[in-house]
Coordinates of C-alpha atoms in Angstrom, one line a residue:
Chain J
M1 CA 38.0 90.1 -107.2
A2 CA 41.4 90.3 -105.5
G3 CA 41.6 91.7 -102.0
I4 CA 41.3 90.6 -98.4
Y5 CA 38.5 88.1 -97.8
I6 CA 37.1 88.2 -94.2
Y7 CA 35.0 86.0 -92.0
S8 CA 34.1 86.1 -88.4
D9 CA 31.1 84.8 -86.4
N10 CA 31.9 87.7 -84.2
N11 CA 30.7 90.8 -86.0
E12 CA 33.0 93.1 -84.0
I13 CA 36.1 91.2 -85.0
A14 CA 34.9 91.1 -88.7
A15 CA 34.5 94.9 -88.6
E16 CA 38.0 95.3 -87.2
I17 CA 39.5 93.2 -89.9
I18 CA 37.6 95.2 -92.5
G19 CA 39.2 98.2 -90.9
F20 CA 42.6 96.7 -91.4
A21 CA 42.0 95.8 -95.0
K22 CA 40.8 99.4 -95.9
R23 CA 43.7 101.0 -94.0
V24 CA 46.3 99.0 -96.0
G25 CA 44.5 100.0 -99.2
K26 CA 42.9 96.6 -100.1
E27 CA 39.5 95.7 -101.3
A28 CA 37.6 94.1 -98.3
V29 CA 35.2 91.3 -99.1
L30 CA 33.2 90.0 -96.2
L31 CA 31.8 86.4 -96.2
A32 CA 28.4 86.1 -94.6
F33 CA 26.4 82.9 -94.2
D34 CA 23.0 84.4 -93.2
E35 CA 21.0 87.4 -94.3
K36 CA 21.0 89.0 -90.8
T37 CA 24.8 89.2 -90.7
A38 CA 24.9 90.7 -94.3
E39 CA 22.3 93.3 -93.1
V40 CA 24.0 94.2 -89.8
M41 CA 27.4 94.4 -91.5
G42 CA 26.1 96.5 -94.4
N43 CA 27.8 99.7 -93.2
S44 CA 31.0 98.2 -91.9
G45 CA 33.2 99.6 -94.7
A46 CA 33.5 96.4 -96.7
D47 CA 33.5 96.8 -100.5
K48 CA 31.4 93.7 -101.0
I49 CA 29.5 91.2 -98.9
Y50 CA 29.3 87.8 -100.4
L51 CA 26.1 86.2 -98.9
L52 CA 26.8 82.5 -99.2
N53 CA 23.7 80.3 -99.2
G54 CA 23.8 76.6 -98.6
E55 CA 22.0 73.7 -96.8
S56 CA 24.1 73.4 -93.6
E57 CA 23.8 75.5 -90.5
L58 CA 27.4 74.9 -89.7
V59 CA 29.7 77.5 -91.2
E60 CA 32.7 75.1 -91.0
S61 CA 31.0 72.8 -93.4
Y62 CA 31.6 75.3 -96.3
A63 CA 35.4 75.1 -95.9
K64 CA 35.9 73.5 -99.3
A65 CA 33.5 75.8 -101.0
V66 CA 35.2 78.8 -99.4
A67 CA 38.6 77.5 -100.5
E68 CA 37.3 77.2 -104.1
L69 CA 35.9 80.7 -104.0
L70 CA 39.1 82.2 -102.7
Q71 CA 41.0 80.6 -105.4
K72 CA 38.6 81.6 -108.2
E73 CA 38.5 85.2 -107.0
E74 CA 42.3 85.4 -106.7
A75 CA 42.1 86.5 -103.1
E76 CA 45.3 87.9 -101.5
L77 CA 44.5 87.0 -97.9
F78 CA 41.8 85.2 -96.0
A79 CA 41.6 86.8 -92.6
V80 CA 39.3 85.1 -90.1
G81 CA 38.3 86.0 -86.5
S82 CA 40.0 83.8 -84.0
T83 CA 37.0 82.0 -82.5
A84 CA 36.3 78.3 -82.4
R85 CA 34.3 78.3 -85.7
G86 CA 36.6 80.7 -87.4
R87 CA 39.7 78.7 -86.5
E88 CA 38.2 75.5 -87.9
L89 CA 37.0 77.2 -91.1
A90 CA 40.3 78.9 -91.6
A91 CA 42.4 75.8 -91.1
R92 CA 40.2 73.6 -93.3
A93 CA 40.2 76.2 -96.1
A94 CA 44.0 76.5 -95.8
G95 CA 44.2 72.7 -95.9
Y96 CA 42.2 72.6 -99.2
L97 CA 44.3 75.4 -100.6
D98 CA 47.5 73.9 -99.3
C99 CA 48.6 77.4 -98.4
A100 CA 50.0 79.2 -95.3
L101 CA 48.1 79.7 -92.1
V102 CA 49.3 81.9 -89.3
S103 CA 47.0 81.5 -86.4
D104 CA 46.1 83.9 -83.5
V105 CA 48.3 86.7 -84.8
S106 CA 49.4 89.2 -82.2
A107 CA 50.1 91.7 -85.0
L108 CA 49.5 91.9 -88.7
S109 CA 50.8 94.4 -91.2
Y110 CA 51.2 94.9 -95.0
A111 CA 54.1 96.5 -96.8
D112 CA 55.8 96.1 -100.2
G113 CA 53.4 93.4 -101.4
W114 CA 53.9 91.2 -98.3
F115 CA 51.7 90.5 -95.3
L116 CA 53.7 90.2 -92.1
A117 CA 52.2 88.4 -89.2
E118 CA 53.4 88.0 -85.6
R119 CA 52.4 85.3 -83.2
M120 CA 53.4 83.9 -79.8
M121 CA 54.8 80.4 -79.3
Y122 CA 55.9 78.3 -76.3
G123 CA 53.1 79.7 -74.2
G124 CA 54.1 83.2 -74.8
L125 CA 57.9 82.8 -74.2
V126 CA 58.7 83.2 -77.8
Q127 CA 57.5 85.6 -80.5
Q128 CA 57.8 84.7 -84.2
R129 CA 57.3 87.0 -87.2
E130 CA 56.5 85.4 -90.5
S131 CA 55.9 86.8 -94.0
L132 CA 53.3 85.5 -96.3
D133 CA 53.8 85.3 -100.1
G134 CA 50.8 84.6 -102.2
L135 CA 47.4 83.6 -100.9
G136 CA 47.6 82.8 -97.2
V137 CA 45.2 82.6 -94.2
V138 CA 45.5 84.3 -90.9
T139 CA 43.2 84.1 -87.8
V140 CA 42.9 87.4 -85.8
P141 CA 41.8 87.8 -82.2
G142 CA 39.5 90.8 -81.3
G143 CA 40.8 94.2 -80.5
K144 CA 43.7 94.4 -83.0
F145 CA 42.3 97.0 -85.4
D146 CA 39.8 99.9 -85.5
P147 CA 36.6 99.5 -87.5
V148 CA 35.6 101.9 -90.3
T149 CA 32.3 102.7 -92.0
G150 CA 30.9 102.6 -95.5
N151 CA 28.3 100.8 -97.5
A152 CA 28.8 97.4 -99.0
E153 CA 27.3 95.8 -102.0
V154 CA 25.7 92.5 -101.1
I155 CA 26.0 89.7 -103.6
S156 CA 24.3 86.4 -103.0
M157 CA 25.7 83.1 -104.2
A158 CA 24.9 79.4 -103.6
V159 CA 27.6 77.2 -102.0
Q160 CA 27.9 73.5 -101.4
A161 CA 28.2 72.2 -97.8
D162 CA 29.9 69.1 -96.5
R163 CA 26.8 67.2 -95.3
R164 CA 28.7 64.6 -93.4
V165 CA 28.5 66.7 -90.3
S166 CA 25.1 67.9 -89.1
L167 CA 23.9 70.1 -86.3
V168 CA 21.6 68.3 -83.9
E169 CA 21.1 70.8 -81.1
T170 CA 22.4 74.2 -79.9
A171 CA 22.4 75.1 -76.3
P172 CA 23.4 78.2 -74.4
I173 CA 26.6 78.0 -72.3
V174 CA 25.5 77.7 -68.8
R175 CA 28.0 79.8 -67.0
Q176 CA 28.9 78.6 -63.5
G177 CA 31.1 81.6 -63.0
A178 CA 31.7 85.1 -64.4
D179 CA 32.7 85.9 -68.0
L180 CA 36.4 86.4 -67.2
S181 CA 37.2 88.1 -70.5
Q182 CA 35.1 91.0 -69.4
A183 CA 36.3 91.2 -65.7
D184 CA 37.7 94.3 -64.4
K185 CA 39.5 92.7 -61.4
V186 CA 40.4 89.0 -61.0
V187 CA 41.6 87.0 -58.0
C188 CA 43.1 83.8 -59.1
V189 CA 43.9 80.7 -57.0
G190 CA 46.5 78.1 -57.7
M191 CA 47.8 74.8 -56.5
G192 CA 49.4 76.5 -53.5
L193 CA 46.0 76.3 -51.8
D194 CA 45.9 73.4 -49.4
K195 CA 42.2 72.5 -49.4
E196 CA 39.0 73.3 -51.1
E197 CA 37.6 75.2 -48.1
D198 CA 40.5 77.7 -48.5
L199 CA 38.6 79.0 -51.6
E200 CA 36.6 81.0 -49.0
T201 CA 39.7 83.0 -48.1
A202 CA 40.2 83.9 -51.7
R203 CA 36.5 84.7 -52.2
A204 CA 36.6 87.1 -49.2
L205 CA 39.5 89.0 -50.9
A206 CA 37.6 89.0 -54.2
E207 CA 34.5 90.3 -52.6
A208 CA 36.5 93.0 -50.7
I209 CA 37.9 94.5 -54.0
G210 CA 34.9 93.6 -56.3
A211 CA 36.9 91.0 -58.2
E212 CA 35.8 87.8 -60.0
I213 CA 37.3 84.5 -58.9
A214 CA 39.4 82.5 -61.3
C215 CA 41.9 79.6 -61.1
T216 CA 44.8 77.7 -62.7
R217 CA 44.2 74.7 -64.9
G218 CA 45.2 72.3 -62.1
I219 CA 42.5 73.6 -59.8
A220 CA 39.8 73.1 -62.4
E221 CA 40.9 70.0 -64.2
E222 CA 42.9 68.0 -61.6
R223 CA 41.2 69.0 -58.3
H224 CA 37.8 70.0 -59.9
W225 CA 37.3 72.8 -57.3
L226 CA 36.1 75.3 -59.8
P227 CA 34.5 74.9 -63.3
A228 CA 36.7 74.6 -66.4
E229 CA 35.5 78.0 -67.7
L230 CA 37.2 79.7 -64.8
Y231 CA 40.7 78.6 -65.5
I232 CA 43.1 81.0 -67.1
G233 CA 45.8 80.1 -69.6
I234 CA 46.6 79.3 -73.1
S235 CA 43.9 76.6 -73.4
G236 CA 41.5 78.5 -71.1
A237 CA 40.4 82.0 -70.5
V238 CA 42.6 84.9 -71.7
I239 CA 42.0 88.0 -69.6
K240 CA 42.8 91.7 -69.6
P241 CA 41.7 93.1 -66.3
K242 CA 42.9 96.3 -64.6
L243 CA 44.1 94.2 -61.7
Y244 CA 45.0 90.5 -61.4
V245 CA 45.9 89.1 -58.0
S246 CA 47.2 85.5 -57.8
L247 CA 47.2 83.4 -54.6
G248 CA 49.4 80.3 -54.6
V249 CA 49.9 80.4 -58.3
S250 CA 53.5 79.3 -59.4
G251 CA 53.1 81.1 -62.7
Q252 CA 53.8 78.4 -65.4
I253 CA 54.1 80.0 -68.8
Q254 CA 50.8 78.5 -70.1
H255 CA 49.1 80.4 -67.3
I256 CA 51.1 83.6 -67.8
F257 CA 49.9 83.6 -71.5
G258 CA 46.4 84.2 -70.2
I259 CA 47.2 87.2 -68.0
R260 CA 49.8 89.0 -70.0
D261 CA 47.5 91.8 -71.1
S262 CA 46.5 92.6 -67.5
Q263 CA 47.2 96.2 -66.5
L264 CA 48.7 95.2 -63.1
I265 CA 49.8 91.8 -62.0
V266 CA 50.2 90.9 -58.3
G267 CA 51.5 87.6 -57.1
I268 CA 51.3 86.1 -53.6
D269 CA 53.2 82.9 -53.0
T270 CA 55.4 81.2 -50.4
N271 CA 58.1 80.3 -53.0
E272 CA 60.4 83.2 -53.6
R273 CA 61.6 81.6 -56.8
A274 CA 58.2 81.0 -58.3
P275 CA 58.1 82.3 -61.9
I276 CA 54.9 84.4 -61.1
F277 CA 57.2 87.0 -59.4
K278 CA 59.0 87.6 -62.7
A279 CA 55.7 88.3 -64.4
A280 CA 54.4 90.4 -61.5
D281 CA 54.4 94.2 -61.0
Y282 CA 54.0 93.6 -57.2
G283 CA 54.3 90.6 -55.1
I284 CA 54.5 89.3 -51.6
V285 CA 56.5 86.3 -50.6
G286 CA 54.8 84.7 -47.7
D287 CA 52.2 82.4 -46.2
L288 CA 48.9 82.8 -48.0
Y289 CA 47.0 82.0 -44.9
E290 CA 48.6 84.9 -43.0
I291 CA 48.8 87.4 -45.9
V292 CA 45.4 87.1 -47.6
P293 CA 43.2 87.9 -44.5
L294 CA 45.4 90.8 -43.7
L295 CA 45.3 92.0 -47.3
T296 CA 41.5 91.5 -47.5
D297 CA 41.1 93.7 -44.4
A298 CA 43.5 96.4 -45.6
L299 CA 41.9 96.6 -49.1
K300 CA 38.3 96.5 -47.7
K301 CA 39.1 99.6 -45.7
Q302 CA 40.7 101.3 -48.6
T303 CA 37.8 100.6 -50.9
I304 CA 35.3 101.9 -48.3
D305 CA 37.4 104.9 -47.5
R306 CA 37.9 105.9 -51.1
P307 CA 35.9 108.9 -52.0
E308 CA 33.6 108.3 -55.0
Chain Y
M1 CA 34.1 49.3 -86.7
S2 CA 37.6 50.4 -87.6
K3 CA 40.9 51.6 -86.1
V4 CA 41.3 54.8 -84.2
V5 CA 44.5 56.8 -84.8
A6 CA 45.7 59.2 -82.1
C7 CA 48.0 61.9 -83.5
Y8 CA 50.5 63.4 -81.0
K9 CA 53.6 65.6 -81.1
W10 CA 56.9 65.2 -79.3
V11 CA 57.6 68.8 -78.2
A12 CA 60.3 70.7 -76.4
D13 CA 59.3 71.1 -72.7
E14 CA 58.7 74.9 -72.5
A15 CA 59.6 74.8 -68.8
D16 CA 63.3 74.2 -69.8
L17 CA 63.5 77.1 -72.3
R18 CA 65.7 80.0 -71.4
I19 CA 65.5 83.4 -72.8
D20 CA 68.9 85.0 -72.9
A21 CA 69.6 88.7 -72.3
D22 CA 69.8 89.4 -76.0
L23 CA 66.3 87.7 -76.4
S24 CA 67.7 84.7 -78.1
V25 CA 66.1 81.4 -77.2
D26 CA 68.3 78.8 -75.5
F27 CA 67.1 75.2 -76.3
S28 CA 70.3 73.6 -74.9
R29 CA 68.8 72.3 -71.7
V30 CA 65.5 71.3 -73.2
K31 CA 64.0 67.9 -72.7
G32 CA 61.2 66.5 -74.8
K33 CA 57.7 65.4 -73.8
I34 CA 54.5 64.3 -75.4
S35 CA 52.5 67.6 -75.8
D36 CA 50.3 67.8 -72.7
Y37 CA 47.0 68.1 -74.6
D38 CA 47.9 65.1 -76.8
K39 CA 47.6 62.9 -73.7
N40 CA 43.9 63.7 -73.7
A41 CA 43.7 62.8 -77.4
I42 CA 45.5 59.5 -76.8
A43 CA 43.2 58.7 -73.8
E44 CA 40.1 59.5 -75.9
A45 CA 41.2 57.4 -78.8
V46 CA 41.8 54.5 -76.5
N47 CA 38.3 55.0 -74.9
I48 CA 36.5 54.9 -78.3
A49 CA 38.5 52.0 -79.6
T50 CA 37.7 50.1 -76.5
A51 CA 34.0 50.8 -76.9
W52 CA 34.2 49.7 -80.5
G53 CA 36.2 46.6 -79.6
E54 CA 38.9 47.9 -82.0
K55 CA 42.5 48.9 -81.9
A56 CA 43.8 52.4 -81.1
V57 CA 47.2 53.2 -82.6
G58 CA 49.5 56.2 -82.2
L59 CA 51.0 58.4 -84.9
T60 CA 53.7 61.1 -84.7
F61 CA 55.8 63.1 -87.1
G62 CA 59.2 64.3 -85.8
T63 CA 63.0 64.3 -86.1
A64 CA 65.0 61.3 -84.9
K65 CA 64.4 62.5 -81.3
A66 CA 60.7 61.7 -81.6
K67 CA 61.5 58.0 -81.5
Q68 CA 61.7 58.1 -77.7
S69 CA 58.1 59.2 -77.7
V70 CA 56.7 56.0 -79.1
K71 CA 57.2 53.9 -76.0
D72 CA 55.7 56.6 -73.8
A73 CA 52.7 56.8 -76.2
L74 CA 52.3 53.0 -76.2
S75 CA 52.3 52.9 -72.4
R76 CA 49.1 55.0 -72.6
G77 CA 47.0 52.2 -74.0
L78 CA 47.7 52.4 -77.7
E79 CA 48.3 49.0 -79.4
E80 CA 50.7 50.0 -82.1
G81 CA 53.0 52.9 -82.8
Y82 CA 53.6 54.7 -86.1
W83 CA 56.2 57.4 -86.4
I84 CA 57.5 59.4 -89.3
N85 CA 61.2 60.1 -89.1
A86 CA 62.1 63.3 -90.9
D87 CA 64.9 65.9 -90.4
E88 CA 62.5 68.4 -92.1
A89 CA 60.2 68.1 -89.0
A90 CA 62.4 70.6 -87.2
D91 CA 61.1 73.5 -89.5
A92 CA 57.9 72.0 -90.7
D93 CA 54.7 74.1 -90.7
G94 CA 51.1 73.0 -90.2
A95 CA 50.7 72.3 -93.9
A96 CA 53.7 69.9 -94.0
V97 CA 52.8 68.2 -90.7
A98 CA 49.2 67.6 -91.8
K99 CA 50.2 66.2 -95.2
A100 CA 52.8 63.8 -93.6
L101 CA 50.3 62.6 -91.0
A102 CA 47.6 62.2 -93.6
A103 CA 49.9 60.2 -95.9
V104 CA 50.5 57.6 -93.2
I105 CA 46.9 57.5 -92.1
Q106 CA 46.2 56.5 -95.7
R107 CA 48.7 53.7 -95.4
I108 CA 47.2 52.3 -92.2
D109 CA 44.5 49.7 -93.0
D110 CA 40.9 50.6 -92.2
V111 CA 41.1 53.8 -90.2
G112 CA 37.6 55.0 -89.0
L113 CA 38.6 57.9 -86.8
V114 CA 41.6 60.3 -86.2
V115 CA 41.7 62.0 -82.8
C116 CA 43.9 65.0 -82.2
A117 CA 44.2 67.7 -79.5
E118 CA 43.2 71.2 -80.6
G119 CA 46.9 72.3 -80.6
A120 CA 50.4 71.4 -79.4
S121 CA 51.9 73.0 -76.4
D122 CA 54.8 74.5 -78.3
T123 CA 53.2 76.3 -81.2
F124 CA 49.5 76.0 -80.2
A125 CA 48.5 77.0 -83.7
R126 CA 45.4 74.8 -83.6
Q127 CA 45.4 74.0 -87.4
V128 CA 46.8 70.5 -87.9
P129 CA 43.5 68.5 -87.2
S130 CA 41.5 70.6 -89.6
R131 CA 44.2 70.4 -92.2
I132 CA 44.4 66.6 -91.9
G133 CA 40.6 66.5 -92.6
A134 CA 41.1 68.7 -95.7
V135 CA 44.0 66.7 -97.0
L136 CA 42.0 63.5 -96.6
D137 CA 38.7 65.3 -97.6
W138 CA 37.1 63.8 -94.4
P139 CA 34.7 65.6 -92.2
V140 CA 36.1 67.5 -89.2
V141 CA 34.7 68.4 -85.8
T142 CA 36.8 70.6 -83.5
S143 CA 36.4 72.0 -79.9
V144 CA 34.9 68.7 -78.8
M145 CA 34.3 68.1 -75.1
K146 CA 32.3 64.9 -75.3
I147 CA 32.1 62.0 -77.7
E148 CA 29.4 59.3 -77.8
I149 CA 29.0 56.4 -80.2
A150 CA 25.8 56.8 -82.3
G151 CA 25.2 54.0 -84.7
N152 CA 27.8 54.2 -87.6
G153 CA 28.8 57.7 -86.6
L154 CA 29.6 59.7 -83.5
M155 CA 27.6 62.3 -81.6
T156 CA 29.9 65.0 -80.3
V157 CA 29.4 68.0 -78.0
R158 CA 31.4 71.1 -78.9
R159 CA 32.1 74.1 -76.7
L160 CA 32.1 77.2 -78.8
D161 CA 32.6 80.8 -77.8
D162 CA 28.9 81.6 -77.7
C163 CA 27.1 78.3 -77.3
M164 CA 27.3 74.5 -77.0
Q165 CA 26.6 72.4 -80.1
T166 CA 25.6 68.8 -80.4
V167 CA 26.9 67.7 -83.8
K168 CA 26.6 64.3 -85.5
V169 CA 29.4 63.2 -87.7
Q170 CA 29.8 60.4 -90.2
L171 CA 32.9 58.2 -90.3
P172 CA 35.7 58.3 -91.2
A173 CA 36.3 61.6 -89.6
V174 CA 38.9 63.8 -87.8
I175 CA 38.1 65.1 -84.3
A176 CA 40.0 67.6 -82.2
V177 CA 39.3 67.4 -78.5
L178 CA 39.5 69.9 -75.7
P179 CA 41.6 69.1 -72.7
E180 CA 38.5 68.9 -70.5
I181 CA 37.2 65.8 -72.4
N182 CA 38.9 63.4 -70.0
T183 CA 41.6 63.0 -67.3
P184 CA 44.4 60.9 -68.9
P185 CA 45.5 58.1 -66.5
I186 CA 49.1 57.9 -65.5
P187 CA 50.5 54.7 -67.0
G188 CA 51.3 52.0 -64.4
L189 CA 54.5 49.9 -64.3
K190 CA 52.7 47.1 -66.1
A191 CA 51.6 49.3 -68.9
V192 CA 55.1 50.7 -69.3
M193 CA 56.6 47.1 -69.5
A194 CA 54.0 46.0 -72.0
A195 CA 54.7 49.0 -74.2
A196 CA 58.2 47.7 -74.9
K197 CA 56.7 44.7 -76.7
K198 CA 54.2 46.5 -78.9
P199 CA 54.8 46.8 -82.7
V200 CA 56.4 50.0 -83.9
H201 CA 56.3 51.1 -87.6
E202 CA 58.8 53.6 -88.8
F203 CA 58.3 55.7 -92.0
K204 CA 61.0 58.0 -93.5
G205 CA 59.8 61.5 -94.4
G206 CA 61.5 61.3 -97.8
D207 CA 59.4 58.3 -98.7
L208 CA 56.0 60.1 -98.4
G209 CA 56.4 62.2 -101.5
I210 CA 55.7 65.5 -99.7
N211 CA 57.2 68.9 -100.2
F212 CA 58.2 70.0 -96.7
T213 CA 59.1 73.6 -97.5
P214 CA 57.3 75.9 -95.1
K215 CA 54.6 78.1 -96.7
T216 CA 55.7 81.2 -94.8
K217 CA 59.1 82.7 -94.3
A218 CA 60.1 83.1 -90.6
V219 CA 61.8 86.5 -90.4
E220 CA 62.2 86.7 -86.6
F221 CA 62.2 84.3 -83.7
K222 CA 63.0 85.8 -80.4
G223 CA 62.2 85.6 -76.7
Y224 CA 59.4 87.7 -75.3
V225 CA 59.9 89.4 -72.0
M226 CA 57.0 91.2 -70.3
A227 CA 58.0 94.6 -69.0
R228 CA 56.8 94.5 -65.4
K229 CA 57.8 96.4 -62.3
N230 CA 58.8 93.3 -60.3
V231 CA 58.5 95.0 -56.9
I232 CA 58.4 92.1 -54.5
F233 CA 58.0 92.4 -50.8
K234 CA 59.7 89.5 -49.2
E235 CA 61.4 90.6 -46.0
G236 CA 59.8 91.6 -42.7
E237 CA 56.5 91.0 -40.9
A238 CA 53.4 90.0 -42.9
A239 CA 51.5 93.1 -41.7
D240 CA 54.2 95.4 -43.1
K241 CA 54.4 93.6 -46.4
V242 CA 50.6 93.9 -46.8
R243 CA 50.6 97.5 -45.9
E244 CA 53.3 98.2 -48.5
L245 CA 51.3 96.3 -51.2
A246 CA 48.0 98.0 -50.3
A247 CA 49.7 101.4 -50.5
A248 CA 51.2 100.5 -53.9
L249 CA 47.8 99.3 -55.3
R250 CA 46.1 102.5 -54.1
K251 CA 48.8 104.6 -55.8
E252 CA 48.4 102.6 -59.0
G253 CA 44.7 103.4 -59.0
V254 CA 43.5 99.9 -59.7
L255 CA 41.3 99.4 -56.7

């Protein structure tokens, strides 16, 4: 069956992509690899759910089988949630199909028989729009579309897995810090901090305003002062808090990529020419060690004084 | 065991890009570099080859400008450099890049493993390693933060969005590594000198029998500028600047 074929290991993103498919008037076919997902997604508005049964626990191992299915069904688009599993499945399927793949789209639309996708390049400095002709693949981050409702018909089919990769063990992620993607306020430290003990100054500010602590890639991967999951940037966490405050962050574009959806950006740094100030709503040029304790004090009072 | 190929990309250093007032992108002052994340891939390829007692070699696909990358790559512990010289590389998409890299991987004797970064620092599309695997029909493991040798295969640890996975993979395979997998050493003077003497193999894009036409049509390519208030307090006493900022944050209602 022609239409938009959809997969995500994140059910919310899958539901959002189904919403997109229905809104542009296409058939929506959801691929599920386990019965539970097929059941949970039964009322997500998809026309059909293909329940693919095979011998591997790794969804990515079905890339070739999925590519063959898409071709056989004459799919118009394979839209996949942009998670680690989704990205791999999408790119391997695109490789087997030798077709287009636009990854991590910032926007996706359909008009006059063409899908039009937008994505960021060069760490968010450049925006590119591309049109897809014929079967193509896109990966879609969460929050781009609204879900719909409606019952789906579930169709089971057997698929072959690539057995050369096998799952040995699954372990939960042991978080050493907060889940930054959900944080309401974030205080971020950068290489402008002189020594590890100075993190306490940043923590005091974070505590005063109820923020999570985060850092730049350099702090996590060169100095190892904070765990890797707390660095913000294109290869790290991408956040969307109400308030982001940076301390001693120069604002390289890879970092800015991770904060661009913040509601309000505040930068504090000694270097007046630091790029962070171009990306900031508010900023203070000055010595961190003088500014941050004063700010902590001022905001602590405001938070306490504020009527509930 | 067999050879390890590290794939890398010679990219425009995004720090040199300028966005003009009309949102056009100015590449005129741009210098090239080996994509930052690819340095992790090269270091990991060298580590595994060393453990196997085998050779790690480098492979890149680019325009004539990419030639200058080879010596840099070789100074990072690779034994031989392979590079594909193609004018088409300027506009190539993930499909073309993967096919070109795979074509040369097939021409190198006895490759057991291909190591890539997840994505390059210019496009960060994170699709080439998976596509190489598909073109070669080899198994692929992405999002890898740790690799251990396990008999005739590899044991890898993947960091996914919702869990960690330990995954065993048979060889030959393609692996995409996360930047946290290692800290690439900065090459010393001796390594830089030695790099000049290592063998370099050049391939011409036209000899690989690949159609380089991109699969999508780029309809727009322009600078992106965030609309921000840019209210910066820079003059006066620290206490005054803090007072002004605190007042602004209260007014914005974000506290």
